[in-house]
mmCIF file with all atom_site columns, C-alpha atoms in Angstrom:
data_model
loop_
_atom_site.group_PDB
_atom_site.id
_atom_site.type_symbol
_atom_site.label_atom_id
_atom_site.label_alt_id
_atom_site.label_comp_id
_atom_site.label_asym_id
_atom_site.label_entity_id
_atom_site.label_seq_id
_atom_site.pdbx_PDB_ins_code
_atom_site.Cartn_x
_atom_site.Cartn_y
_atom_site.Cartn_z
_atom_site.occupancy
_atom_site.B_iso_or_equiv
_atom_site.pdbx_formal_charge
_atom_site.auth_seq_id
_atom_site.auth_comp_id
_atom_site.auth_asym_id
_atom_site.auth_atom_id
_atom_site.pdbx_PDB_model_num
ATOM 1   C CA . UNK U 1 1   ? 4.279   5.983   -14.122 1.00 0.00 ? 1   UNK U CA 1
ATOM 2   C CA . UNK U 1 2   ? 1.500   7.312   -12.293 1.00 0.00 ? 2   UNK U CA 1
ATOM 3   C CA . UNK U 1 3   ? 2.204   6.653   -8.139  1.00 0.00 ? 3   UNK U CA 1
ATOM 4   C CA . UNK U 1 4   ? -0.846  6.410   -5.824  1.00 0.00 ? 4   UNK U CA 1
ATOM 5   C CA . UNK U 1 5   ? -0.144  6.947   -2.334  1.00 0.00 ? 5   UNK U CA 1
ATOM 6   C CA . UNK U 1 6   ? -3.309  7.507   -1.669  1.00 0.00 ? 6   UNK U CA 1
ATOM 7   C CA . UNK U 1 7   ? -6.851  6.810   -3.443  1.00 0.00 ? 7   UNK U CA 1
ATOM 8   C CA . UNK U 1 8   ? -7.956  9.899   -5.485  1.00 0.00 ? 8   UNK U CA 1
ATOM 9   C CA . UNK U 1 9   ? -11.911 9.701   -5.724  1.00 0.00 ? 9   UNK U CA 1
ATOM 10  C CA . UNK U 1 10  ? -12.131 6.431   -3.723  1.00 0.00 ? 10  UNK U CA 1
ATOM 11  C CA . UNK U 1 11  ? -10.576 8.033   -0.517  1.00 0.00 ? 11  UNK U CA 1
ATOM 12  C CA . UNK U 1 12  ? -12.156 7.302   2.447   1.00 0.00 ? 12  UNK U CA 1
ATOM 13  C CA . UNK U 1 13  ? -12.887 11.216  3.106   1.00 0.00 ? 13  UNK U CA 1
ATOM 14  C CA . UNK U 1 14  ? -13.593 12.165  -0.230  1.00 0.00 ? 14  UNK U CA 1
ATOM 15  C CA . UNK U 1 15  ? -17.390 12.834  -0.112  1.00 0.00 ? 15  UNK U CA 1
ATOM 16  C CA . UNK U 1 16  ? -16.677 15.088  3.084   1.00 0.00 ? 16  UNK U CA 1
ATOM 17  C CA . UNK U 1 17  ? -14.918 17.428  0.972   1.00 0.00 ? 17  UNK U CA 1
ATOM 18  C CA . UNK U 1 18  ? -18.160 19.542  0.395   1.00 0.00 ? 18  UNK U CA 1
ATOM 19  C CA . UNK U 1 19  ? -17.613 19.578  -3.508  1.00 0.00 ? 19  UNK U CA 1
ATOM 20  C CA . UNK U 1 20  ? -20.193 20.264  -6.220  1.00 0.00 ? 20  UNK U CA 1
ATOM 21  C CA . UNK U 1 21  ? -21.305 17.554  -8.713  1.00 0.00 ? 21  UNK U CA 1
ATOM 22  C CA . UNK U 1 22  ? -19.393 19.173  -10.974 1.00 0.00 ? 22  UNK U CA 1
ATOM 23  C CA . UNK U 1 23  ? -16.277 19.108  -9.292  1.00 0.00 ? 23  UNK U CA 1
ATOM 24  C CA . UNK U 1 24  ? -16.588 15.933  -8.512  1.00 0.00 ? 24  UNK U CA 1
ATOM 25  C CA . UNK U 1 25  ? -17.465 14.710  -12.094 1.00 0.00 ? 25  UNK U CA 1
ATOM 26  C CA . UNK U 1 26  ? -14.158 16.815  -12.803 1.00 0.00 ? 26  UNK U CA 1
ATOM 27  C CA . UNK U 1 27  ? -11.800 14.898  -10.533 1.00 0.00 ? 27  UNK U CA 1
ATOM 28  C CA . UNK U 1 28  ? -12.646 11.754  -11.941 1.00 0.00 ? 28  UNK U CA 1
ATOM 29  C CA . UNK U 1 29  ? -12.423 12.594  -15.352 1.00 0.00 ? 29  UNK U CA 1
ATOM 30  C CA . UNK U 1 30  ? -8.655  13.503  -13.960 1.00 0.00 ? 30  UNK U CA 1
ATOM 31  C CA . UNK U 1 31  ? -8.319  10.696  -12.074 1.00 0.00 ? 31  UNK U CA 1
ATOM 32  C CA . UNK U 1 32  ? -9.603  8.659   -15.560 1.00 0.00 ? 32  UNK U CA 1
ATOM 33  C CA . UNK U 1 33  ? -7.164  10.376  -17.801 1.00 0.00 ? 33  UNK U CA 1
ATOM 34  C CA . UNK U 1 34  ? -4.131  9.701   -15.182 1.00 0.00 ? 34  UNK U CA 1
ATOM 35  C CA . UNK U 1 35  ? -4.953  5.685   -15.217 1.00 0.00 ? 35  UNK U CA 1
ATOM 36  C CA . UNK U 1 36  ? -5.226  5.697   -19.239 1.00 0.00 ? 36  UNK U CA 1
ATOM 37  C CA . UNK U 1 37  ? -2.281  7.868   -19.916 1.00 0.00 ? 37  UNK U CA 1
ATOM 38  C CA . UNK U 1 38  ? -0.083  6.020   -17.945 1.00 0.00 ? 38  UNK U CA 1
ATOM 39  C CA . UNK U 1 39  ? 2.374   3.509   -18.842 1.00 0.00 ? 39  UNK U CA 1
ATOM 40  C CA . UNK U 1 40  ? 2.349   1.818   -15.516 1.00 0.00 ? 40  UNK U CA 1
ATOM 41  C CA . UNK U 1 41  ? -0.045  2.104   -12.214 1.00 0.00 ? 41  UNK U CA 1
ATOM 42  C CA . UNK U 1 42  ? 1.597   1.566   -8.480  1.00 0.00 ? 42  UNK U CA 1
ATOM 43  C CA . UNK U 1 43  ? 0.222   2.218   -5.189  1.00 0.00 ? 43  UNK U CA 1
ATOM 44  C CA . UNK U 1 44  ? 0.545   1.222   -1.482  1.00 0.00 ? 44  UNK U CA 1
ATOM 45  C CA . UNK U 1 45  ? -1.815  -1.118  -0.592  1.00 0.00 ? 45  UNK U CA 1
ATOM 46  C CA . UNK U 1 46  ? -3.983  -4.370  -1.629  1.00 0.00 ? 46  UNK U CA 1
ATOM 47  C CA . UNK U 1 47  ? -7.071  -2.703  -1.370  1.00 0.00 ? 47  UNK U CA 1
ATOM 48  C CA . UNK U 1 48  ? -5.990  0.490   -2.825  1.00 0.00 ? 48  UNK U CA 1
ATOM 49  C CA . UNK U 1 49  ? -4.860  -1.846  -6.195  1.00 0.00 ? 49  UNK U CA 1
ATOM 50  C CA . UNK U 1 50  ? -8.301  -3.503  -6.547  1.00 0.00 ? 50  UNK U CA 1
ATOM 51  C CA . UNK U 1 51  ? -9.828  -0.142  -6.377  1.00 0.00 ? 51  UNK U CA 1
ATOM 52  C CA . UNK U 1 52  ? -7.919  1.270   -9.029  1.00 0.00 ? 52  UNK U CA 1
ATOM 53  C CA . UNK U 1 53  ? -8.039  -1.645  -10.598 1.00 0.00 ? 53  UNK U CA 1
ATOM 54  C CA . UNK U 1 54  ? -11.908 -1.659  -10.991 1.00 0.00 ? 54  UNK U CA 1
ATOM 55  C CA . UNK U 1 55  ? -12.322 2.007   -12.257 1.00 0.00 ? 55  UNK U CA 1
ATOM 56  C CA . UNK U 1 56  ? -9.066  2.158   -15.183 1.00 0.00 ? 56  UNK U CA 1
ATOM 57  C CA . UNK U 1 57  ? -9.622  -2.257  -16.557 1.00 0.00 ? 57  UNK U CA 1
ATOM 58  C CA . UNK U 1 58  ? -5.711  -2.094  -15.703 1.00 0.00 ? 58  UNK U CA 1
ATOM 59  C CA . UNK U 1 59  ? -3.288  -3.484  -13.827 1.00 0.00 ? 59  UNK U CA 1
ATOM 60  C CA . UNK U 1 60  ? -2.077  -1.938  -10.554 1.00 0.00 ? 60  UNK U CA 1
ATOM 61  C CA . UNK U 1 61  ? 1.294   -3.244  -8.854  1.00 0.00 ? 61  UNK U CA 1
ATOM 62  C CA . UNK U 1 62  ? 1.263   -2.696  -5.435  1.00 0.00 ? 62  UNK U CA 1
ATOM 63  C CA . UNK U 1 63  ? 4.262   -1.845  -3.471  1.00 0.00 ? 63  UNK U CA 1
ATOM 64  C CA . UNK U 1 64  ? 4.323   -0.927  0.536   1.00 0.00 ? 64  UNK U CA 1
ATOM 65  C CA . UNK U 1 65  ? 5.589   2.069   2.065   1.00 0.00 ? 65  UNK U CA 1
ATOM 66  C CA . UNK U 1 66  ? 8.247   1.323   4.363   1.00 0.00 ? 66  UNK U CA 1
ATOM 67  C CA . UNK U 1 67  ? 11.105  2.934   6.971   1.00 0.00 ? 67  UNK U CA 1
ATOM 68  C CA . UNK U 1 68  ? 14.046  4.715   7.320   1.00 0.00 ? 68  UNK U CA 1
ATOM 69  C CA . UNK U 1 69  ? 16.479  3.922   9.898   1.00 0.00 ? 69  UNK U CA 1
ATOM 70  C CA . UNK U 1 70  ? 16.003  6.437   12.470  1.00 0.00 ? 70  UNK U CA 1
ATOM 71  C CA . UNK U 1 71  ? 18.846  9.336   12.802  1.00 0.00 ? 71  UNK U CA 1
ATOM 72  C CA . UNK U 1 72  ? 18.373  9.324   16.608  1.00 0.00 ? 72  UNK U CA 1
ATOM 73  C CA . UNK U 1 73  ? 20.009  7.327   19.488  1.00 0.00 ? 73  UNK U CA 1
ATOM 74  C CA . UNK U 1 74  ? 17.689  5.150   21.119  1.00 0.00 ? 74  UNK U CA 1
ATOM 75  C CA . UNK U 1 75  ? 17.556  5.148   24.636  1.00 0.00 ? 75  UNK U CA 1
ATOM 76  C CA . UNK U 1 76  ? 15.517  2.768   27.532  1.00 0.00 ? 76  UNK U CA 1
ATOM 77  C CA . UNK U 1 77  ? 13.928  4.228   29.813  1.00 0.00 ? 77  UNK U CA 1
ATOM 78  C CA . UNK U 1 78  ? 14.529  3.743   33.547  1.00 0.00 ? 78  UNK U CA 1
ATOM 79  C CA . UNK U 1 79  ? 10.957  4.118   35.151  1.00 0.00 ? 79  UNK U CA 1
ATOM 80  C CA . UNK U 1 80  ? 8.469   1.101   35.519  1.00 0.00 ? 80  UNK U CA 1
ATOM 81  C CA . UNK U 1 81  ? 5.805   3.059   33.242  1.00 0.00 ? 81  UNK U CA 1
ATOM 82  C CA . UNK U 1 82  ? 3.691   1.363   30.199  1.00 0.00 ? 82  UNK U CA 1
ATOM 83  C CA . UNK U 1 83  ? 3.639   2.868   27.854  1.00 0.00 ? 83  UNK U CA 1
ATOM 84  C CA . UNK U 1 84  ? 1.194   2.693   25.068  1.00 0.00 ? 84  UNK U CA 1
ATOM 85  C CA . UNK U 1 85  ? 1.299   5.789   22.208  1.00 0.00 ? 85  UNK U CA 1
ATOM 86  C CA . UNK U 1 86  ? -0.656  6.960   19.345  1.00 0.00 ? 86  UNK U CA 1
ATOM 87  C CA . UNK U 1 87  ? 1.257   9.362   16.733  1.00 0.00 ? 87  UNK U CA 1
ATOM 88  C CA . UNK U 1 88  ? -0.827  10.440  13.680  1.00 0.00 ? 88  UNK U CA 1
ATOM 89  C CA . UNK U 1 89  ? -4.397  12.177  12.928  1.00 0.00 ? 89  UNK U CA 1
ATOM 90  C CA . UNK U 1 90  ? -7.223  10.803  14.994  1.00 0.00 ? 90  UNK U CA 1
ATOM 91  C CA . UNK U 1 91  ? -10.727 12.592  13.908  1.00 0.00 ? 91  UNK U CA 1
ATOM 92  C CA . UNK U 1 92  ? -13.820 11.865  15.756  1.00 0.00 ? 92  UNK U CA 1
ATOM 93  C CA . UNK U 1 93  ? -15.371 9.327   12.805  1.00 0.00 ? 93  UNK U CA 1
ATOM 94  C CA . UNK U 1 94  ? -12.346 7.247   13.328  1.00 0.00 ? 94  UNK U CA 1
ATOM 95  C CA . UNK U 1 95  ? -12.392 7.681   17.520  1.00 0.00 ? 95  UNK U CA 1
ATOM 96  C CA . UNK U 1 96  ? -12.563 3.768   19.425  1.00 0.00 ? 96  UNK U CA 1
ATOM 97  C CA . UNK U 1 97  ? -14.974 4.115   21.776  1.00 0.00 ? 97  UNK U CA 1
ATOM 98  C CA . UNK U 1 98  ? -15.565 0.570   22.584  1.00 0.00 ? 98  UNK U CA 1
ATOM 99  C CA . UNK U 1 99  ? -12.186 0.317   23.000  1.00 0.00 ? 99  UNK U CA 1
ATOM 100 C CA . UNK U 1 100 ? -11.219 3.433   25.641  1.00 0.00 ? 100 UNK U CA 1
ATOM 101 C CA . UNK U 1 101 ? -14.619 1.756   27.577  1.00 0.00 ? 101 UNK U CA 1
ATOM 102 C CA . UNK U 1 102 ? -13.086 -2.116  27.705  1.00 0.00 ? 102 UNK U CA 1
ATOM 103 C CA . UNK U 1 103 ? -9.433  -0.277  28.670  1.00 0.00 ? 103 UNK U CA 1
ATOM 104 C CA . UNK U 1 104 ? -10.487 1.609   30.827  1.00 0.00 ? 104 UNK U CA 1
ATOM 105 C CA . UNK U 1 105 ? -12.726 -1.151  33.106  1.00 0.00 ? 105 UNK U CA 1
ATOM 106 C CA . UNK U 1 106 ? -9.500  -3.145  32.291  1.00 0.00 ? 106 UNK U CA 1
ATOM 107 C CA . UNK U 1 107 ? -7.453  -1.059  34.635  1.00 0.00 ? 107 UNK U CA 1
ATOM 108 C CA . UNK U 1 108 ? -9.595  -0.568  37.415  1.00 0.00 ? 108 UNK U CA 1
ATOM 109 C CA . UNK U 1 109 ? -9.418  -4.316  37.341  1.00 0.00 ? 109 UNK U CA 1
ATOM 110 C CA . UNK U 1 110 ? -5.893  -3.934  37.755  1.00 0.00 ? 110 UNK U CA 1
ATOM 111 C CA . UNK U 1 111 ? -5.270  -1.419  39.740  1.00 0.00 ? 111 UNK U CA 1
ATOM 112 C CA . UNK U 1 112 ? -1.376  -2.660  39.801  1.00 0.00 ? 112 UNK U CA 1
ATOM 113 C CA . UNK U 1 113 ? -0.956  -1.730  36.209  1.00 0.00 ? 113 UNK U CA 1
ATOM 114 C CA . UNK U 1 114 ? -3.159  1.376   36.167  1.00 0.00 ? 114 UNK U CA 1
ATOM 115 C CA . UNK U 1 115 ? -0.561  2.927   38.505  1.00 0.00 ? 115 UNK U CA 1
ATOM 116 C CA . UNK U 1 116 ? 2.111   2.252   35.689  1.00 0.00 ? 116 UNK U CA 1
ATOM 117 C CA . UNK U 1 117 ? 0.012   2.331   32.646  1.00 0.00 ? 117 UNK U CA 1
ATOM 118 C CA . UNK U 1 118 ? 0.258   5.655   30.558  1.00 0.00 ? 118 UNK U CA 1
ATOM 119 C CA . UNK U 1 119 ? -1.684  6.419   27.283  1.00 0.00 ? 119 UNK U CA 1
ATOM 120 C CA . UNK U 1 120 ? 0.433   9.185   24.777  1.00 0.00 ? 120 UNK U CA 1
ATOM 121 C CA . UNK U 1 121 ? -1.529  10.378  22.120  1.00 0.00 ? 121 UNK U CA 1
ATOM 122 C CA . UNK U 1 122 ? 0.553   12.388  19.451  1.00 0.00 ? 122 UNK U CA 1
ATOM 123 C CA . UNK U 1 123 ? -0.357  14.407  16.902  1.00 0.00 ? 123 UNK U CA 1
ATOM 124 C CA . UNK U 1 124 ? -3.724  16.683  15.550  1.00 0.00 ? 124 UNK U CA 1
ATOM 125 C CA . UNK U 1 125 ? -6.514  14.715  17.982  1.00 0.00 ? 125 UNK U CA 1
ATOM 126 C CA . UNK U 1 126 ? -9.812  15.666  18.046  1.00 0.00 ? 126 UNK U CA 1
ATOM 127 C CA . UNK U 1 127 ? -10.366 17.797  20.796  1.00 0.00 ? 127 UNK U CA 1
ATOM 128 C CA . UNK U 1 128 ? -13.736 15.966  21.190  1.00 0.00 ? 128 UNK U CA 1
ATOM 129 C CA . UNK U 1 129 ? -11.447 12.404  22.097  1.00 0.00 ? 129 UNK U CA 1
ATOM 130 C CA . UNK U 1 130 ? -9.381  14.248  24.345  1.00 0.00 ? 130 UNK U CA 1
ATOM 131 C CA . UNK U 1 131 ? -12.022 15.624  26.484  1.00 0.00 ? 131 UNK U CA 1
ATOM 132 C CA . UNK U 1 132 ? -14.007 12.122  26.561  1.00 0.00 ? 132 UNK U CA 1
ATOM 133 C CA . UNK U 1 133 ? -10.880 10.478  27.524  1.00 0.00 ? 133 UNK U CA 1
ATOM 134 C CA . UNK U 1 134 ? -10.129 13.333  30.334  1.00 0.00 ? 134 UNK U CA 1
ATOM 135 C CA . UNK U 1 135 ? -13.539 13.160  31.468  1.00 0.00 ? 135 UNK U CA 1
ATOM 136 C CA . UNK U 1 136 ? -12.853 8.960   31.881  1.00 0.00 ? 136 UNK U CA 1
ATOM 137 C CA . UNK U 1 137 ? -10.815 6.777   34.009  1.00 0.00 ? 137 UNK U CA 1
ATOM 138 C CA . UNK U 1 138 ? -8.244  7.452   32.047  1.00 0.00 ? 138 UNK U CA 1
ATOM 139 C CA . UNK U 1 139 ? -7.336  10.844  32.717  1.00 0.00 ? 139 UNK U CA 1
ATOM 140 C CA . UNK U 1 140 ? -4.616  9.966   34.942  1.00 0.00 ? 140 UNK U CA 1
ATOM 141 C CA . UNK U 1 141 ? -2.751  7.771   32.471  1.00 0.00 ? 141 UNK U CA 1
ATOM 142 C CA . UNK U 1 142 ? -2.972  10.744  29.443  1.00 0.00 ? 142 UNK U CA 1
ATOM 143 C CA . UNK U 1 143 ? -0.785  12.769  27.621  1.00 0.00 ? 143 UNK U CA 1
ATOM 144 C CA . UNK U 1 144 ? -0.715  14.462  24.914  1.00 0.00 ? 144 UNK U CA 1
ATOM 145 C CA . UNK U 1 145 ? 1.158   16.076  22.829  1.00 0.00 ? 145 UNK U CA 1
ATOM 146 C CA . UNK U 1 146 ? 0.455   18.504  19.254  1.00 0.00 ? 146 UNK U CA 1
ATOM 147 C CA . UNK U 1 147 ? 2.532   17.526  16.036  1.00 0.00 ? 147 UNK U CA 1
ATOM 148 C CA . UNK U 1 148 ? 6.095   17.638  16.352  1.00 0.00 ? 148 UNK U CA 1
ATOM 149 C CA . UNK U 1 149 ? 9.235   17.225  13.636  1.00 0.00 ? 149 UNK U CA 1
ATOM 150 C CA . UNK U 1 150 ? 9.970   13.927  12.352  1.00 0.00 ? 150 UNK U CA 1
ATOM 151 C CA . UNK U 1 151 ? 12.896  14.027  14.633  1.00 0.00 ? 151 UNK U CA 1
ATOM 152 C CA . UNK U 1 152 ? 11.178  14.769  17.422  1.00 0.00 ? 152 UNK U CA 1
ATOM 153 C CA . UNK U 1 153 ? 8.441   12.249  17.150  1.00 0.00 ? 153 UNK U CA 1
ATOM 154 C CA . UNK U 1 154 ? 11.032  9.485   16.981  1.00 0.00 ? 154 UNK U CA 1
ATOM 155 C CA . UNK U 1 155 ? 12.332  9.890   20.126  1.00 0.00 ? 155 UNK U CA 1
ATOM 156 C CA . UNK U 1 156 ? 9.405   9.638   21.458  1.00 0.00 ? 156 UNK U CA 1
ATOM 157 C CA . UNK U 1 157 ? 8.134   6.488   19.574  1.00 0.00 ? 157 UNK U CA 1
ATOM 158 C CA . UNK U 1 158 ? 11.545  4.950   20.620  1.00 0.00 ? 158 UNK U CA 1
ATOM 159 C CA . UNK U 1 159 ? 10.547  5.355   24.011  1.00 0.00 ? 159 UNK U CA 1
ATOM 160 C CA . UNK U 1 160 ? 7.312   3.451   23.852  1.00 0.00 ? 160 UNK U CA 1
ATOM 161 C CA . UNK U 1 161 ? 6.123   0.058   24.791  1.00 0.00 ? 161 UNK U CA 1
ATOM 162 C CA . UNK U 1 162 ? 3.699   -0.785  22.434  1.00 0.00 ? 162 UNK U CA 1
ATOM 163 C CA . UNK U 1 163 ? 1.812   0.744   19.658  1.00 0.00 ? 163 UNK U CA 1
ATOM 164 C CA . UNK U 1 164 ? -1.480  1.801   18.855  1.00 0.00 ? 164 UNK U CA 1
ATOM 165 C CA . UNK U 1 165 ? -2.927  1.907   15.373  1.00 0.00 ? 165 UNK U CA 1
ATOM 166 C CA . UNK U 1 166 ? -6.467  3.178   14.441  1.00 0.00 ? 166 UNK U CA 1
ATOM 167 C CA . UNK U 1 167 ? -7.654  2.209   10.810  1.00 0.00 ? 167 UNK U CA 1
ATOM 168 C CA . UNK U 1 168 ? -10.826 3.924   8.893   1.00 0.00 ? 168 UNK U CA 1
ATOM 169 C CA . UNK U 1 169 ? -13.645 2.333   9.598   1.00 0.00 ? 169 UNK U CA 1
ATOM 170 C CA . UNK U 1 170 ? -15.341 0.338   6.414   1.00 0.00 ? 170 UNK U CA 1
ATOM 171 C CA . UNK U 1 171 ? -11.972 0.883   4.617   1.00 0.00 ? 171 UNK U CA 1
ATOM 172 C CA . UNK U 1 172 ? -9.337  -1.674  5.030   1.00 0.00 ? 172 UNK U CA 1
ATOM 173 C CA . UNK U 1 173 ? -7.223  -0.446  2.163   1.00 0.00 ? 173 UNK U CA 1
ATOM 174 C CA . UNK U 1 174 ? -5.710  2.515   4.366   1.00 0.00 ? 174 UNK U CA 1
ATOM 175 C CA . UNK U 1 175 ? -2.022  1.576   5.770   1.00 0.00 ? 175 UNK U CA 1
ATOM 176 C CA . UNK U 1 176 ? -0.873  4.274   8.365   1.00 0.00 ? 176 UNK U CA 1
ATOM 177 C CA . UNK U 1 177 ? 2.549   5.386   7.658   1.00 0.00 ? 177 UNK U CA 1
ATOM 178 C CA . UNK U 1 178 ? 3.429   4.580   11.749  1.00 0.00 ? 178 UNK U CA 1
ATOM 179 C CA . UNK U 1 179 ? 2.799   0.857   11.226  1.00 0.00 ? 179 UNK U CA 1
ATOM 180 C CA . UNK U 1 180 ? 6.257   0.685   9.277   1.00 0.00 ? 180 UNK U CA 1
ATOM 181 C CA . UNK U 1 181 ? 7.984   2.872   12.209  1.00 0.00 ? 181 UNK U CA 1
ATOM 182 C CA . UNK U 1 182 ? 6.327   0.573   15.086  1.00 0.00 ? 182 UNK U CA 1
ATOM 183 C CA . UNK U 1 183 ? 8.185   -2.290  12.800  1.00 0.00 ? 183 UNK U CA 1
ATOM 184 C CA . UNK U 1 184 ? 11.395  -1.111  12.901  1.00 0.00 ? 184 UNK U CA 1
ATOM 185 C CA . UNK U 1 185 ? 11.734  -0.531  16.292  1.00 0.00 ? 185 UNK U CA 1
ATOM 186 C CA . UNK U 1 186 ? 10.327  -4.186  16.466  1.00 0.00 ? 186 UNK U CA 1
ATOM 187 C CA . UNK U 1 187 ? 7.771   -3.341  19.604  1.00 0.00 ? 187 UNK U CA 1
ATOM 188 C CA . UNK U 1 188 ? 4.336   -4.912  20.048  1.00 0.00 ? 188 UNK U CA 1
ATOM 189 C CA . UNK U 1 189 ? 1.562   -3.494  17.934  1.00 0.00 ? 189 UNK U CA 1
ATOM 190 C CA . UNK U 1 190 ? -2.235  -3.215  18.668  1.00 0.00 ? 190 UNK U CA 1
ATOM 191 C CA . UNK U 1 191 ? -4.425  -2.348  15.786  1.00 0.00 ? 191 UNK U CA 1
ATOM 192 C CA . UNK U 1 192 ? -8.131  -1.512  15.793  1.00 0.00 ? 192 UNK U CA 1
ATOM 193 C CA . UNK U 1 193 ? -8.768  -1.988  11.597  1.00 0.00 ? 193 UNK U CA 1
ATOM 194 C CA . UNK U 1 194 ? -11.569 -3.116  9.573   1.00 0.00 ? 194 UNK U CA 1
ATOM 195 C CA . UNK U 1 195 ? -12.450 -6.439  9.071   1.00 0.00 ? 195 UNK U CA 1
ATOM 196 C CA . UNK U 1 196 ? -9.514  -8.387  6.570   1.00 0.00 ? 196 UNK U CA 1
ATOM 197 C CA . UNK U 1 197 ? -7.801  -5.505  6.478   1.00 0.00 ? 197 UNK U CA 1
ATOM 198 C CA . UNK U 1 198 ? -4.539  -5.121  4.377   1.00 0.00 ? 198 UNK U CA 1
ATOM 199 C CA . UNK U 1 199 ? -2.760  -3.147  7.603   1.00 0.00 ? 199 UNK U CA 1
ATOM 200 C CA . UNK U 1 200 ? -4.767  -6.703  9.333   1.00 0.00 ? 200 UNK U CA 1
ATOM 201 C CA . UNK U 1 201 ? -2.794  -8.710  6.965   1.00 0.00 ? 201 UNK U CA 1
ATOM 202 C CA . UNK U 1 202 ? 1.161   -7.490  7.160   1.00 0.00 ? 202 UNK U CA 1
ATOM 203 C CA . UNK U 1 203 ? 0.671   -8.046  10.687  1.00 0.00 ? 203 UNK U CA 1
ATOM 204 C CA . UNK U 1 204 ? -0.193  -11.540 10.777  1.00 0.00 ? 204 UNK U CA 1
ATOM 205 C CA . UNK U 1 205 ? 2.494   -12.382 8.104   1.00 0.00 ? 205 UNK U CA 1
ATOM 206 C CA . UNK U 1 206 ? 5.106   -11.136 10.628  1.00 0.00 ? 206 UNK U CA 1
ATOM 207 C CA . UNK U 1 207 ? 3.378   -11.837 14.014  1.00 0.00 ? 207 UNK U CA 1
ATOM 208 C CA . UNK U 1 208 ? 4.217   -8.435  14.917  1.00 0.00 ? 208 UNK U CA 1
ATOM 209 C CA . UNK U 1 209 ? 0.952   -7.577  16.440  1.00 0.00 ? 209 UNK U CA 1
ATOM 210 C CA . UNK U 1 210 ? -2.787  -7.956  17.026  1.00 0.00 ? 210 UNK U CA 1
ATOM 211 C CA . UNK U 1 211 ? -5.685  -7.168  15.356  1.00 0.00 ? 211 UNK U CA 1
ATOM 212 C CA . UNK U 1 212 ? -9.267  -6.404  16.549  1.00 0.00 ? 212 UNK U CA 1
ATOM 213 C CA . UNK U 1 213 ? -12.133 -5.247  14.412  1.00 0.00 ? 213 UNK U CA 1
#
C-alpha cells in the first residue's frame, strides 16, 4: 500500500526546492517505482488522486484526513471579544492581501466591532505578514503566537470564534490539517482557496463554512 499524504513531485513547493535536474529526474523515477510496485494507491484529497492518477495509469482511492477528539476541557470565554484565528504555516506566496485590505476597511466601517474584533495568528508566519499587518489597521486587533504542542494549540482553537483557512494558490488539491479541527469543534469557517477547490468542496457538503477565491 503506498499512502500519499502529500503529493511527491506534484507538490505545490516542489520546484522551490533548489534541486538539480538530476535530482529531480531521480525523485520521479522514485516516485514512478512507488506507484508501480504497489498493490494499492491512497491519498487525502480529490485533486491529489487525479494527480497521481495521471502520472502511474492507476487507480488512486482517496480517503480524508480527519480528527481526534480533543484531550482538553473546553471552556467559553467570558469577554465580548471576536475572535477570528489562524493556526498553521503561512509563507509570503500564500499571504491574502486583498483580503487583510477589504477587513481591514471593514472595521473602520464598524468601529463597534473593531473594538471587539481580534485577529490570532498561530504558528511559523512570515515575518513579512506580520509586519504588513502591524503596520495596518489592524495592529490593534493582532496577536500572535510561535508554534506550540498539539495540546496547547487546542486550547486555544477551542477558544475561538471562527476560523480562518488559507489554501495554495493555483492548487486546490491541498486540504489543511486545521479544517478537520475547525469541524469538530463545529465553529464557523472562512476559507480563502482556489477556485473548485477540494477543501472548497467538503465545506459546501456540510455548510460548515464559506468560501472565497
Amino acid at each position: 500500500l503506498a499512502d500519499f499524504r502529500d503529493p511527491w513531485t506534484q507538490i505545490y513547493f516542489f520546484n522551490q526546492l533548489h534541486m538539480s535536474f538530476l535530482a529531480k529526474r531521480m525523485h520521479r523515477k522514485l516516485e514512478m517505482s512507488v506507484l508501480k510496485q504497489a498493490d494499492a494507491i491512497v491519498t487525502v484529497s480529490k485533486h491529489c488522486g487525479a494527480g497521481l492518477a495521471k502520472i502511474s495509469g492507476r487507480d488512486v482511492k482517496v480517503i480524508t484526513n480527519g480528527y481526534e477528539e480533543f484531550q482538553i476541557k473546553q471552556t467559553e470565554r467570558t469577554d465580548e471579544k471576536i475572535r477570528m484565528l489562524y493556526a498553521g504555516v503561512l509563507s509570503l506566496d500564500r499571504n491574502p492581501i486583498i483580503f487583510w485590505k477589504l477587513l481591514d476597511q471593514y472595521l473602520q466601517l464598524r468601529t463597534d466591532l473593531k473594538e471587539r474584533f481580534e485577529l490570532w495568528l498561530i504558528g511559523n508566519i512570515d515575518l513579512s505578514i506580520v509586519e504588513e499587518l502591524k503596520n495596518s489597521g489592524l495592529n490593534s486587533s493582532l496577536h500572535v503566537l510561535p508554534s506550540m504542542p498539539q495540546r496547547e494549540l487546542q486550547t486555544h482553537l477551542a477558544l475561538a470564534d471562527l476560523f480562518l483557512l488559507i489554501g495554495v494558490p493555483g492548487h486546490p488539491g491541498v486540504i489543511t490539517g486545521k479544517l478537520f479541527e475547525s469541524l469538530y469543534l463545529n465553529k464557523p469557517i472562512y476559507s480563502i482557496s482556489p477556485v473548485y477547490s477540494d477543501l472548497g468542496e467538503i465545506l459546501n457538503d456540510p455548510l460548515s463554512g464559506y468560501t472565497a477565491v
